[in-house]
Amino acid sequence: LHTLSIELFHRLLMSGLVRLPTRQLICVVERFARAKCSDPSCTEAFAKLFTSLMPPAVIFNRDCRSALLQFNDVPARTMITV
C-alpha cells in the first residue's frame, strides 16, 4: 500500500468506496503519510499530507459516502475522524 503514489492513494480515498471502518482507515492513512514523509524533520509535510487525505478533503470510506449521499442512517461517530 505504501508503494502507491500520493495521487493514486488520494484518488482511492476520494472515491469513498474503501470498505474499512473509519477508525482503522485513519490508522492506515497515518501510516501511509508517515511512510511518504519518513524524514523526522518533515513534520509539517506530514501534517499537510495527512490533512489532505482526511475528510472533508476526501469522502474517505463507504460509511462516510453513505452518510453524505444519505443512503442510510449512519451513526454520528462514523463521521468523527479523531
Short mmCIF file of the N, C-alpha and C atoms (twelve columns), coordinates in Angstrom:
data_MODEL
# 
_entry.id   MODEL 
# 
loop_
_atom_site.group_PDB 
_atom_site.id 
_atom_site.type_symbol 
_atom_site.label_atom_id 
_atom_site.label_alt_id 
_atom_site.label_comp_id 
_atom_site.label_asym_id 
_atom_site.label_seq_id 
_atom_site.Cartn_x 
_atom_site.Cartn_y 
_atom_site.Cartn_z 
_atom_site.pdbx_PDB_model_num 
ATOM 1   N N  . LEU A 1  0.825   -1.197 0.000  1 
ATOM 2   C CA . LEU A 1  0.000   0.000  0.000  1 
ATOM 3   C C  . LEU A 1  0.866   1.257  0.000  1 
ATOM 4   N N  . HIS A 2  1.964   1.212  0.732  1 
ATOM 5   C CA . HIS A 2  2.821   2.394  0.835  1 
ATOM 6   C C  . HIS A 2  3.578   2.677  -0.450 1 
ATOM 7   N N  . THR A 3  3.544   1.741  -1.388 1 
ATOM 8   C CA . THR A 3  4.218   1.981  -2.667 1 
ATOM 9   C C  . THR A 3  3.333   2.756  -3.639 1 
ATOM 10  N N  . LEU A 4  2.066   2.941  -3.304 1 
ATOM 11  C CA . LEU A 4  1.193   3.741  -4.155 1 
ATOM 12  C C  . LEU A 4  1.675   5.190  -4.160 1 
ATOM 13  N N  . SER A 5  1.448   5.858  -5.257 1 
ATOM 14  C CA . SER A 5  1.764   7.281  -5.286 1 
ATOM 15  C C  . SER A 5  0.736   8.025  -4.428 1 
ATOM 16  N N  . ILE A 6  1.101   9.207  -4.001 1 
ATOM 17  C CA . ILE A 6  0.190   10.018 -3.195 1 
ATOM 18  C C  . ILE A 6  -1.072  10.323 -3.992 1 
ATOM 19  N N  . GLU A 7  -0.920  10.621 -5.264 1 
ATOM 20  C CA . GLU A 7  -2.076  10.914 -6.120 1 
ATOM 21  C C  . GLU A 7  -3.035  9.737  -6.194 1 
ATOM 22  N N  . LEU A 8  -2.497  8.540  -6.394 1 
ATOM 23  C CA . LEU A 8  -3.345  7.360  -6.505 1 
ATOM 24  C C  . LEU A 8  -4.054  7.060  -5.182 1 
ATOM 25  N N  . PHE A 9  -3.343  7.186  -4.071 1 
ATOM 26  C CA . PHE A 9  -3.948  6.959  -2.767 1 
ATOM 27  C C  . PHE A 9  -5.051  7.983  -2.516 1 
ATOM 28  N N  . HIS A 10 -4.813  9.222  -2.897 1 
ATOM 29  C CA . HIS A 10 -5.808  10.290 -2.753 1 
ATOM 30  C C  . HIS A 10 -7.049  9.961  -3.581 1 
ATOM 31  N N  . ARG A 11 -6.856  9.510  -4.803 1 
ATOM 32  C CA . ARG A 11 -7.984  9.154  -5.667 1 
ATOM 33  C C  . ARG A 11 -8.776  7.986  -5.088 1 
ATOM 34  N N  . LEU A 12 -8.088  7.046  -4.489 1 
ATOM 35  C CA . LEU A 12 -8.746  5.914  -3.842 1 
ATOM 36  C C  . LEU A 12 -9.661  6.398  -2.724 1 
ATOM 37  N N  . LEU A 13 -9.166  7.318  -1.904 1 
ATOM 38  C CA . LEU A 13 -9.970  7.848  -0.805 1 
ATOM 39  C C  . LEU A 13 -11.081 8.768  -1.299 1 
ATOM 40  N N  . MET A 14 -10.844 9.454  -2.417 1 
ATOM 41  C CA . MET A 14 -11.871 10.333 -2.984 1 
ATOM 42  C C  . MET A 14 -13.090 9.548  -3.436 1 
ATOM 43  N N  . SER A 15 -12.882 8.311  -3.838 1 
ATOM 44  C CA . SER A 15 -13.999 7.505  -4.337 1 
ATOM 45  C C  . SER A 15 -15.011 7.194  -3.241 1 
ATOM 46  N N  . GLY A 16 -14.538 7.106  -2.008 1 
ATOM 47  C CA . GLY A 16 -15.430 6.757  -0.912 1 
ATOM 48  C C  . GLY A 16 -15.852 5.299  -0.932 1 
ATOM 49  N N  . LEU A 17 -15.160 4.481  -1.677 1 
ATOM 50  C CA . LEU A 17 -15.541 3.075  -1.821 1 
ATOM 51  C C  . LEU A 17 -14.683 2.118  -0.997 1 
ATOM 52  N N  . VAL A 18 -13.822 2.650  -0.152 1 
ATOM 53  C CA . VAL A 18 -12.976 1.802  0.686  1 
ATOM 54  C C  . VAL A 18 -13.864 1.139  1.731  1 
ATOM 55  N N  . ARG A 19 -13.747 -0.160 1.852  1 
ATOM 56  C CA . ARG A 19 -14.589 -0.906 2.791  1 
ATOM 57  C C  . ARG A 19 -13.784 -1.216 4.047  1 
ATOM 58  N N  . LEU A 20 -13.585 -0.194 4.862  1 
ATOM 59  C CA . LEU A 20 -12.827 -0.323 6.097  1 
ATOM 60  C C  . LEU A 20 -13.445 0.634  7.108  1 
ATOM 61  N N  . PRO A 21 -13.610 0.218  8.348  1 
ATOM 62  C CA . PRO A 21 -14.164 1.133  9.354  1 
ATOM 63  C C  . PRO A 21 -13.310 2.405  9.469  1 
ATOM 64  N N  . THR A 22 -13.961 3.486  9.779  1 
ATOM 65  C CA . THR A 22 -13.309 4.796  9.826  1 
ATOM 66  C C  . THR A 22 -12.068 4.804  10.712 1 
ATOM 67  N N  . ARG A 23 -12.170 4.284  11.905 1 
ATOM 68  C CA . ARG A 23 -11.022 4.306  12.832 1 
ATOM 69  C C  . ARG A 23 -9.833  3.553  12.261 1 
ATOM 70  N N  . GLN A 24 -10.067 2.395  11.661 1 
ATOM 71  C CA . GLN A 24 -8.971  1.623  11.068 1 
ATOM 72  C C  . GLN A 24 -8.374  2.348  9.874  1 
ATOM 73  N N  . LEU A 25 -9.233  2.981  9.074  1 
ATOM 74  C CA . LEU A 25 -8.739  3.694  7.899  1 
ATOM 75  C C  . LEU A 25 -7.897  4.900  8.289  1 
ATOM 76  N N  . ILE A 26 -8.244  5.537  9.389  1 
ATOM 77  C CA . ILE A 26 -7.427  6.653  9.884  1 
ATOM 78  C C  . ILE A 26 -6.010  6.164  10.165 1 
ATOM 79  N N  . CYS A 27 -5.890  5.004  10.783 1 
ATOM 80  C CA . CYS A 27 -4.562  4.433  11.072 1 
ATOM 81  C C  . CYS A 27 -3.808  4.119  9.786  1 
ATOM 82  N N  . VAL A 28 -4.502  3.601  8.794  1 
ATOM 83  C CA . VAL A 28 -3.874  3.300  7.501  1 
ATOM 84  C C  . VAL A 28 -3.374  4.586  6.847  1 
ATOM 85  N N  . VAL A 29 -4.201  5.621  6.872  1 
ATOM 86  C CA . VAL A 29 -3.816  6.911  6.275  1 
ATOM 87  C C  . VAL A 29 -2.619  7.494  7.019  1 
ATOM 88  N N  . GLU A 30 -2.626  7.400  8.336  1 
ATOM 89  C CA . GLU A 30 -1.496  7.923  9.112  1 
ATOM 90  C C  . GLU A 30 -0.196  7.187  8.762  1 
ATOM 91  N N  . ARG A 31 -0.265  5.856  8.689  1 
ATOM 92  C CA . ARG A 31 0.937   5.083  8.333  1 
ATOM 93  C C  . ARG A 31 1.403   5.407  6.921  1 
ATOM 94  N N  . PHE A 32 0.467   5.604  5.995  1 
ATOM 95  C CA . PHE A 32 0.822   5.968  4.626  1 
ATOM 96  C C  . PHE A 32 1.543   7.315  4.609  1 
ATOM 97  N N  . ALA A 33 0.981   8.297  5.299  1 
ATOM 98  C CA . ALA A 33 1.583   9.631  5.337  1 
ATOM 99  C C  . ALA A 33 2.966   9.589  5.989  1 
ATOM 100 N N  . ARG A 34 3.116   8.813  7.044  1 
ATOM 101 C CA . ARG A 34 4.433   8.682  7.696  1 
ATOM 102 C C  . ARG A 34 5.435   8.009  6.772  1 
ATOM 103 N N  . ALA A 35 4.989   7.027  6.004  1 
ATOM 104 C CA . ALA A 35 5.884   6.347  5.068  1 
ATOM 105 C C  . ALA A 35 6.352   7.304  3.969  1 
ATOM 106 N N  . LYS A 36 5.468   8.186  3.551  1 
ATOM 107 C CA . LYS A 36 5.825   9.147  2.496  1 
ATOM 108 C C  . LYS A 36 6.677   10.290 3.039  1 
ATOM 109 N N  . CYS A 37 6.572   10.558 4.333  1 
ATOM 110 C CA . CYS A 37 7.341   11.618 4.988  1 
ATOM 111 C C  . CYS A 37 8.192   10.990 6.077  1 
ATOM 112 N N  . SER A 38 9.062   10.098 5.692  1 
ATOM 113 C CA . SER A 38 9.818   9.323  6.672  1 
ATOM 114 C C  . SER A 38 10.902  10.128 7.399  1 
ATOM 115 N N  . ASP A 39 11.308  11.246 6.836  1 
ATOM 116 C CA . ASP A 39 12.320  12.087 7.475  1 
ATOM 117 C C  . ASP A 39 11.704  12.749 8.710  1 
ATOM 118 N N  . PRO A 40 12.281  12.541 9.891  1 
ATOM 119 C CA . PRO A 40 11.714  13.124 11.116 1 
ATOM 120 C C  . PRO A 40 11.599  14.646 11.085 1 
ATOM 121 N N  . SER A 41 12.365  15.296 10.248 1 
ATOM 122 C CA . SER A 41 12.320  16.758 10.203 1 
ATOM 123 C C  . SER A 41 11.169  17.290 9.341  1 
ATOM 124 N N  . CYS A 42 10.419  16.412 8.710  1 
ATOM 125 C CA . CYS A 42 9.349   16.906 7.824  1 
ATOM 126 C C  . CYS A 42 7.976   16.783 8.478  1 
ATOM 127 N N  . THR A 43 7.859   17.207 9.724  1 
ATOM 128 C CA . THR A 43 6.580   17.115 10.429 1 
ATOM 129 C C  . THR A 43 5.511   17.989 9.773  1 
ATOM 130 N N  . GLU A 44 5.912   19.120 9.233  1 
ATOM 131 C CA . GLU A 44 4.958   19.997 8.565  1 
ATOM 132 C C  . GLU A 44 4.429   19.336 7.288  1 
ATOM 133 N N  . ALA A 45 5.307   18.697 6.539  1 
ATOM 134 C CA . ALA A 45 4.895   17.992 5.322  1 
ATOM 135 C C  . ALA A 45 3.966   16.833 5.663  1 
ATOM 136 N N  . PHE A 46 4.268   16.108 6.759  1 
ATOM 137 C CA . PHE A 46 3.406   15.014 7.200  1 
ATOM 138 C C  . PHE A 46 2.020   15.553 7.536  1 
ATOM 139 N N  . ALA A 47 1.965   16.613 8.313  1 
ATOM 140 C CA . ALA A 47 0.680   17.178 8.732  1 
ATOM 141 C C  . ALA A 47 -0.139  17.618 7.525  1 
ATOM 142 N N  . LYS A 48 0.513   18.234 6.566  1 
ATOM 143 C CA . LYS A 48 -0.180  18.696 5.360  1 
ATOM 144 C C  . LYS A 48 -0.707  17.510 4.547  1 
ATOM 145 N N  . LEU A 49 0.117   16.486 4.369  1 
ATOM 146 C CA . LEU A 49 -0.303  15.302 3.621  1 
ATOM 147 C C  . LEU A 49 -1.432  14.583 4.349  1 
ATOM 148 N N  . PHE A 50 -1.281  14.369 5.645  1 
ATOM 149 C CA . PHE A 50 -2.298  13.677 6.430  1 
ATOM 150 C C  . PHE A 50 -3.634  14.403 6.332  1 
ATOM 151 N N  . THR A 51 -3.623  15.709 6.476  1 
ATOM 152 C CA . THR A 51 -4.845  16.510 6.388  1 
ATOM 153 C C  . THR A 51 -5.486  16.397 5.009  1 
ATOM 154 N N  . SER A 52 -4.668  16.358 3.969  1 
ATOM 155 C CA . SER A 52 -5.205  16.281 2.608  1 
ATOM 156 C C  . SER A 52 -5.842  14.925 2.298  1 
ATOM 157 N N  . LEU A 53 -5.547  13.921 3.129  1 
ATOM 158 C CA . LEU A 53 -6.093  12.576 2.917  1 
ATOM 159 C C  . LEU A 53 -7.239  12.245 3.877  1 
ATOM 160 N N  . MET A 54 -7.676  13.232 4.640  1 
ATOM 161 C CA . MET A 54 -8.751  13.031 5.622  1 
ATOM 162 C C  . MET A 54 -9.981  13.839 5.229  1 
ATOM 163 N N  . PRO A 55 -11.176 13.396 5.708  1 
ATOM 164 C CA . PRO A 55 -12.371 14.217 5.482  1 
ATOM 165 C C  . PRO A 55 -12.180 15.591 6.107  1 
ATOM 166 N N  . PRO A 56 -12.676 16.631 5.564  1 
ATOM 167 C CA . PRO A 56 -13.573 16.726 4.425  1 
ATOM 168 C C  . PRO A 56 -12.876 16.806 3.073  1 
ATOM 169 N N  . ALA A 57 -11.562 16.680 3.027  1 
ATOM 170 C CA . ALA A 57 -10.852 16.765 1.746  1 
ATOM 171 C C  . ALA A 57 -11.170 15.577 0.838  1 
ATOM 172 N N  . VAL A 58 -11.516 14.449 1.429  1 
ATOM 173 C CA . VAL A 58 -11.872 13.245 0.672  1 
ATOM 174 C C  . VAL A 58 -13.137 12.632 1.278  1 
ATOM 175 N N  . ILE A 59 -13.825 11.798 0.510  1 
ATOM 176 C CA . ILE A 59 -15.031 11.137 1.017  1 
ATOM 177 C C  . ILE A 59 -14.656 10.064 2.019  1 
ATOM 178 N N  . PHE A 60 -13.513 9.403  1.823  1 
ATOM 179 C CA . PHE A 60 -12.896 8.503  2.781  1 
ATOM 180 C C  . PHE A 60 -13.329 7.053  2.640  1 
ATOM 181 N N  . ASN A 61 -14.491 6.655  3.165  1 
ATOM 182 C CA . ASN A 61 -14.876 5.245  3.105  1 
ATOM 183 C C  . ASN A 61 -16.374 5.122  2.850  1 
ATOM 184 N N  . ARG A 62 -16.835 3.892  2.770  1 
ATOM 185 C CA . ARG A 62 -18.255 3.656  2.458  1 
ATOM 186 C C  . ARG A 62 -19.193 4.250  3.502  1 
ATOM 187 N N  . ASP A 63 -18.803 4.234  4.772  1 
ATOM 188 C CA . ASP A 63 -19.659 4.799  5.818  1 
ATOM 189 C C  . ASP A 63 -19.868 6.293  5.598  1 
ATOM 190 N N  . CYS A 64 -18.781 7.006  5.342  1 
ATOM 191 C CA . CYS A 64 -18.875 8.452  5.106  1 
ATOM 192 C C  . CYS A 64 -19.632 8.737  3.812  1 
ATOM 193 N N  . ARG A 65 -19.366 7.941  2.779  1 
ATOM 194 C CA . ARG A 65 -20.053 8.120  1.494  1 
ATOM 195 C C  . ARG A 65 -21.564 7.941  1.667  1 
ATOM 196 N N  . SER A 66 -21.956 6.899  2.373  1 
ATOM 197 C CA . SER A 66 -23.378 6.652  2.604  1 
ATOM 198 C C  . SER A 66 -24.022 7.796  3.369  1 
ATOM 199 N N  . ALA A 67 -23.318 8.303  4.362  1 
ATOM 200 C CA . ALA A 67 -23.855 9.413  5.152  1 
ATOM 201 C C  . ALA A 67 -24.007 10.664 4.296  1 
ATOM 202 N N  . LEU A 68 -23.014 10.951 3.470  1 
ATOM 203 C CA . LEU A 68 -23.066 12.142 2.624  1 
ATOM 204 C C  . LEU A 68 -24.145 12.032 1.557  1 
ATOM 205 N N  . LEU A 69 -24.315 10.848 1.011  1 
ATOM 206 C CA . LEU A 69 -25.305 10.644 -0.053 1 
ATOM 207 C C  . LEU A 69 -26.659 10.216 0.501  1 
ATOM 208 N N  . GLN A 70 -26.752 10.096 1.824  1 
ATOM 209 C CA . GLN A 70 -27.976 9.778  2.546  1 
ATOM 210 C C  . GLN A 70 -28.608 8.481  2.072  1 
ATOM 211 N N  . PHE A 71 -27.774 7.444  1.897  1 
ATOM 212 C CA . PHE A 71 -28.291 6.134  1.519  1 
ATOM 213 C C  . PHE A 71 -28.915 5.418  2.708  1 
ATOM 214 N N  . ASN A 72 -28.405 5.677  3.885  1 
ATOM 215 C CA . ASN A 72 -28.947 5.039  5.079  1 
ATOM 216 C C  . ASN A 72 -28.515 5.831  6.297  1 
ATOM 217 N N  . ASP A 73 -29.025 5.434  7.440  1 
ATOM 218 C CA . ASP A 73 -28.643 6.102  8.685  1 
ATOM 219 C C  . ASP A 73 -27.272 5.625  9.121  1 
ATOM 220 N N  . VAL A 74 -26.411 6.575  9.431  1 
ATOM 221 C CA . VAL A 74 -25.052 6.271  9.871  1 
ATOM 222 C C  . VAL A 74 -24.862 6.943  11.218 1 
ATOM 223 N N  . PRO A 75 -24.305 6.211  12.191 1 
ATOM 224 C CA . PRO A 75 -24.077 6.820  13.497 1 
ATOM 225 C C  . PRO A 75 -23.148 8.037  13.398 1 
ATOM 226 N N  . ALA A 76 -23.336 9.006  14.269 1 
ATOM 227 C CA . ALA A 76 -22.524 10.223 14.252 1 
ATOM 228 C C  . ALA A 76 -21.048 9.901  14.435 1 
ATOM 229 N N  . ARG A 77 -20.720 8.868  15.220 1 
ATOM 230 C CA . ARG A 77 -19.317 8.560  15.468 1 
ATOM 231 C C  . ARG A 77 -18.573 8.163  14.191 1 
ATOM 232 N N  . THR A 78 -19.300 7.744  13.152 1 
ATOM 233 C CA . THR A 78 -18.678 7.387  11.867 1 
ATOM 234 C C  . THR A 78 -17.992 8.609  11.259 1 
ATOM 235 N N  . MET A 79 -18.568 9.777  11.433 1 
ATOM 236 C CA . MET A 79 -18.042 10.990 10.828 1 
ATOM 237 C C  . MET A 79 -16.939 11.629 11.664 1 
ATOM 238 N N  . ILE A 80 -16.734 11.158 12.880 1 
ATOM 239 C CA . ILE A 80 -15.675 11.687 13.738 1 
ATOM 240 C C  . ILE A 80 -14.362 11.102 13.264 1 
ATOM 241 N N  . THR A 81 -13.399 11.943 12.941 1 
ATOM 242 C CA . THR A 81 -12.151 11.462 12.359 1 
ATOM 243 C C  . THR A 81 -11.059 11.228 13.382 1 
ATOM 244 N N  . VAL A 82 -11.138 11.820 14.507 1 
ATOM 245 C CA . VAL A 82 -10.094 11.627 15.520 1 
ATOM 246 C C  . VAL A 82 -10.715 11.354 16.860 1 
# 
